[in-house]
Structures are given as structure tokens and as C-alpha cells.
Amino acid sequence: DVRDHLIQVDLIRRLHATTSASGRAFAVGIEAVERRFQRALDDYIAGRITEDDLIAATDWDKRWSWPFQVYAPVFNACRDLG
């Protein structure tokens, strides 16, 4: 449910603010994306590829049964926060 992911977005933003204020690094792990697709995630976060490119680069539609749009708020928050 997208509401669950909106709660995650709020938590990600709060944790990021807390860790940034203390100078600590912050990372988000997403179970839907295998480690071998890290470059695509990095490119998305850096703004080098679009959401559609990310979906294609991670084979989202083949590898995950949930629609990307349900997870999009989490990916977008991570991109916004860098």
C-alpha cells in the first residue's frame, strides 16, 4: 500500500535530518533492488537517469511484483535528499 511507503518517506526524511545534523552518513536499503543494480540507483540519485530509466535498468517489471509507482515516493525522497 502506498500509505506504508509514505510513512517510510517521512521516516527517511527525519532520520536523514538527524544524521546530517550530527555529521553522520545515512543510507537507505530497498529490498526490491538487487545489489548488482547499485550503479543504476546511484545514477538515479545523482539525477543522471530518469525514473523510467531506473525502472528499465533494474528490470523492475520482471523482478518485482509490485508496481514501481507504489515505491516511487521512497526513491524520490532519496533522490531529493541526495
Short mmCIF file of C-alpha atoms in Angstrom, two decimals:
data_model
loop_
_atom_site.label_atom_id
_atom_site.label_comp_id
_atom_site.label_asym_id
_atom_site.label_seq_id
_atom_site.Cartn_x
_atom_site.Cartn_y
_atom_site.Cartn_z
CA ASP A 1 0.00 0.00 0.00
CA VAL A 2 1.35 3.41 -0.95
CA ARG A 3 0.46 4.71 2.53
CA ASP A 4 3.10 2.42 4.03
CA HIS A 5 5.69 3.92 1.72
CA LEU A 6 4.63 7.46 2.60
CA ILE A 7 5.29 6.59 6.25
CA GLN A 8 8.70 5.30 5.16
CA VAL A 9 9.35 8.58 3.34
CA ASP A 10 8.59 10.54 6.49
CA LEU A 11 10.91 8.31 8.49
CA ILE A 12 13.67 8.59 5.87
CA ARG A 13 13.43 12.39 5.91
CA ARG A 14 13.52 12.54 9.71
CA LEU A 15 16.45 10.13 10.01
CA HIS A 16 18.33 11.97 7.28
CA ALA A 17 17.85 15.28 9.09
CA THR A 18 19.06 13.78 12.35
CA THR A 19 22.13 12.10 10.89
CA SER A 20 23.03 15.09 8.72
CA ALA A 21 22.90 17.39 11.73
CA SER A 22 25.35 15.13 13.54
CA GLY A 23 27.66 14.72 10.55
CA ARG A 24 26.98 11.00 10.17
CA ALA A 25 26.40 9.21 6.87
CA PHE A 26 22.94 7.96 6.01
CA ALA A 27 21.93 5.21 3.59
CA VAL A 28 18.65 3.60 2.59
CA GLY A 29 18.37 -0.06 1.61
CA ILE A 30 15.50 -1.21 -0.56
CA GLU A 31 14.71 -4.91 -0.64
CA ALA A 32 13.24 -4.71 -4.13
CA VAL A 33 16.56 -3.88 -5.81
CA GLU A 34 19.42 -6.34 -6.00
CA ARG A 35 22.93 -5.14 -5.16
CA ARG A 36 24.06 -5.60 -8.75
CA PHE A 37 21.82 -2.68 -9.72
CA GLN A 38 23.58 -0.24 -7.37
CA ARG A 39 25.02 1.77 -10.28
CA ALA A 40 21.51 2.43 -11.60
CA LEU A 41 20.41 3.56 -8.13
CA ASP A 42 23.45 5.84 -7.85
CA ASP A 43 22.74 7.29 -11.29
CA TYR A 44 19.11 7.93 -10.35
CA ILE A 45 20.01 9.62 -7.06
CA ALA A 46 22.58 11.78 -8.87
CA GLY A 47 19.99 12.82 -11.47
CA ARG A 48 21.81 11.18 -14.37
CA ILE A 49 18.86 8.95 -15.31
CA THR A 50 15.10 9.31 -15.18
CA GLU A 51 12.60 7.22 -13.27
CA ASP A 52 11.77 5.31 -16.47
CA ASP A 53 15.49 4.64 -16.97
CA LEU A 54 15.73 3.34 -13.40
CA ILE A 55 12.79 1.01 -13.92
CA ALA A 56 14.39 -0.37 -17.09
CA ALA A 57 17.93 -0.58 -15.65
CA THR A 58 16.76 -2.60 -12.64
CA ASP A 59 14.41 -4.86 -14.62
CA TRP A 60 11.77 -3.78 -12.13
CA ASP A 61 8.80 -5.21 -14.01
CA LYS A 62 10.46 -8.64 -14.32
CA ARG A 63 11.94 -8.84 -10.82
CA TRP A 64 9.29 -7.35 -8.57
CA SER A 65 5.57 -7.98 -8.47
CA TRP A 66 4.57 -4.60 -7.03
CA PRO A 67 4.18 -1.59 -9.34
CA PHE A 68 7.06 0.86 -9.21
CA GLN A 69 4.68 3.73 -8.51
CA VAL A 70 3.98 2.28 -5.07
CA TYR A 71 7.69 2.60 -4.25
CA ALA A 72 8.27 5.84 -6.19
CA PRO A 73 7.84 8.12 -3.14
CA VAL A 74 10.75 6.34 -1.41
CA PHE A 75 13.01 6.60 -4.46
CA ASN A 76 12.04 10.24 -4.95
CA ALA A 77 12.74 11.12 -1.31
CA CYS A 78 16.16 9.52 -1.59
CA ARG A 79 16.82 11.48 -4.76
CA ASP A 80 15.66 14.72 -3.14
CA LEU A 81 17.96 14.14 -0.17
CA GLY A 82 20.92 13.15 -2.34
#
